[in-house]
Amino acid sequence: MTRFSRVQPLRDGSWLGRPRPVRILTVVVVVAALAAVVLGALQPVDRPADRPLSPLDGVCVAAVLAAIAQLAGLRFRLGPDAVSVSWAEAAVIVGFVVAPAGWLPAATLIGTGLAWLLLAWFTGLRNAAEVVHLVASMTLGVSGAALVTALLAGDVPLHGARLPLALVAGGVTYLLITFGLVVLTLTLRRDAEPTQIATRVLHAKLPMSVGNVLVGLIAVFALAREPLWLLAFGPALWLLHRTYRFHLRAAEERRMWEAFATATARLPGTSEAEVARAGLRGALDVFGARRAELEVRTESGHRRYAQDSPGLDEEVGARSGPAITRSMAVAGRPVGELTVWLGEPSLPVPQDEAAITAYGEALAGALHDAAAHQRIAELDARVAHDRVHDPLTGLVNRFALAAVGDPLLRTLERDRHVAVLLLDVVDFRQVNSTLGHRGGDEVLRLVAGRLAELARSGEIVARTGDDEFALLAPTVVALADSAGWPQGEPSPLPVALRRARELVEQLRLPMEVAGVRLAIEVTVGVVVARAGQVEVGELLRRASLAVGRAKELGVTVGTYDSGQDASSTDQLALLAELQDAFVADDQIVLYLQPAVDLVTSVPTGVEALVRWRHPRRGQLSPGDFLPAVERSELLIPFTRRVLDLALAAAANWNAHGIDVPVSVNVSARSLTDPTFPAQVTEALRRHRTPASRLVLEITESVAVSEQEIVDEVLARLRASGVQVSLDDFGTGFSSLASVTRMPVDEIKIDRSFVDEMIDSAAAGAVVRGAVELGARLGVRVVAEGIETMEQRAALIALGCPTAQGYHFCKPMPADKIVQALSQLAATSPAPQIAPLRAEDAS
């Protein structure tokens, strides 16, 4: 839409505003015209006697006719220039009849000069160089026409047959000379194709020139036959003038709107500069402008674009002429202003204003669309950048490191060593909790900046995690270190380790964040491999294992060990394989170990020890998988499976007349689960087993954790008849407190005391104390890990009633436990009891 418009006043043209070739042509034309005037004036006056006027009167009439022809002429726009279409041919034909041929150039010079002075005064045209060039061109054309006519007509009388032909030849000569000068001038000024300019000029001038010749011939005929007929020429010429004027304007408007459609079709673009260039070029084409300027207004500021018509790149020349300015807006929001300097040196017509208004609206829409395209492109670029860059540090991320690193590795020689250094900031959580997340972010930015500065040519630094950075070194120079590689193969690992230590030292330098001076420690995992063997993702995985190994060992720099792969993979797949194990009936199994009376070896109970027959890794002990089970949601189904197996085994030996309970270890999470007693009760119901035949073993650490919940769960279990055993007694700090706070049915002395009680008075004292404590509390006491006869005798001497261990029976599968229990019950050896040494007594 157009908010306002203003028409700027014409600016003065100048000689320097014209291109140099045009200035040279003007000088040549002016000199030639003056020469023709002088030479013509020197010619003798030799006229036929039938001429109607005297030579002086004829010259005056010829000058007046030349002036009238120019004042009544038409000017049409041709690009940034204007081309005159006048009645000059008619004036030349009549002037040849009334004035001497040699004086016609002077008469034309005087008449056209006066006419253009008046036109310049009334229309505001101030370009003197253009007026001089135009007057000289017409004078030169009249000189050529007079010469041709004089040569062909000679002294032929006014009624002679050759005179019309000579006059027509003169008119054609005038047309050719002026037409050629116009085409040459416009070609030099605009640096355009002469054929295109000639076609348009000829299309506009030829009909007028033909009409001029006919009018001139009729005027000569009327002058010779009946001069009164000349009075009718005024209305006829006025009507002809109006008709041709309408023709020229219609042709120009048709051309302008065709160019308008072409220009607006070229406007859409993806950038502001592209649309601005297309808009300015279109304005020059559509309006035949000398210059177009565009001011674009955006939130980021104002930008100005300008373009001159070819050949009018001088400031004064380009801006000479009327200018129209339009303010552009879209949906009420200002977009900018468009200013067009028209080539026609007359005030702008309403059609021009309407066309520029419409063009400005189209240009405003295109600029608005381009801005939207540009915002979308910037957003896409930002999204693309953020997809491969870390927004906090500006480093490439893990995805980009692989995307860039993998092609890089493929371009290297397959045997070239590459390295990845994975850096993990130590105790970064403490930095966040102390300085806040803003301070933590600043620390990460500083670390990233230091790494970027320390990176060598060709190395890639990336942020691969919250407090984790990676450095990919595509070239690692190997050292001749035969100790590092088999058969003395050069080792690049020392170089990579040295590089890692350099980074550690530099990152350790103090930094100041939020007014706090601190030093950052990092743990570095180093992995070296050949470029043709691995990808970046695999290098990062190995480097992560190296970081974990360094943390386990308590060192700053760790290296990758291929042996870590198997254990890491196994741990990752453990839970999934456990779910498969629950479906299979033969993977989760129990091994059972009896507890016996120390004196008689009669079985007093059986402990259930869970095992996993892994289809790939073989038989696994509880330490290999129970920690993972206790941290997962598999704990409930796992506990249910173990209870089912233990109670089924107990029911089997009870059916064979062996009445001893089965002991099952209980995890910490189970005892903090209020629903656990119900699970136990349901298991006893399924196997139709009395609660007294089930002993749940808990460790001291379980007993002291979350005491309120544990005490409630244990109370409910003991109330249902289930027995409770305190395992590993004596290994913690709260053994006595646990026994006094929480009623138990059994105490199991840890095997570490049993192993050392022969040689250690302290261990013997602990065992004796546990036995006496059990006797006073009225609970069973079981010593674990009995492997020798000496240990058995010592325990008997201390009064310990019950024990279990390899000395009596190793853990065995459930299908063999009945036979083992029967054999133990049937045998009653009489062991040789040996008292403890006196020095070990307490």
mmCIF file of C-alpha atoms in Angstrom, residues 7 77 322-324 342 344 346-353:
data_model
loop_
_atom_site.group_PDB
_atom_site.id
_atom_site.type_symbol
_atom_site.label_atom_id
_atom_site.label_comp_id
_atom_site.label_asym_id
_atom_site.label_seq_id
_atom_site.Cartn_x
_atom_site.Cartn_y
_atom_site.Cartn_z
ATOM 1 C CA VAL A 7 7.483 14.586 -6.380
ATOM 2 C CA ARG A 77 9.991 7.908 -23.502
ATOM 3 C CA PRO A 322 11.356 14.217 -12.287
ATOM 4 C CA ALA A 323 11.402 11.815 -9.323
ATOM 5 C CA ILE A 324 8.487 10.001 -7.687
ATOM 6 C CA LEU A 342 11.877 9.265 -14.749
ATOM 7 C CA GLU A 344 10.936 12.018 -19.567
ATOM 8 C CA SER A 346 8.355 16.660 -18.003
ATOM 9 C CA LEU A 347 6.249 16.517 -14.895
ATOM 10 C CA PRO A 348 5.090 12.959 -14.096
ATOM 11 C CA VAL A 349 1.719 12.026 -15.433
ATOM 12 C CA PRO A 350 -0.932 10.310 -13.280
ATOM 13 C CA GLN A 351 -0.351 7.042 -15.143
ATOM 14 C CA ASP A 352 3.264 7.037 -14.002
ATOM 15 C CA GLU A 353 2.263 7.681 -10.397
#
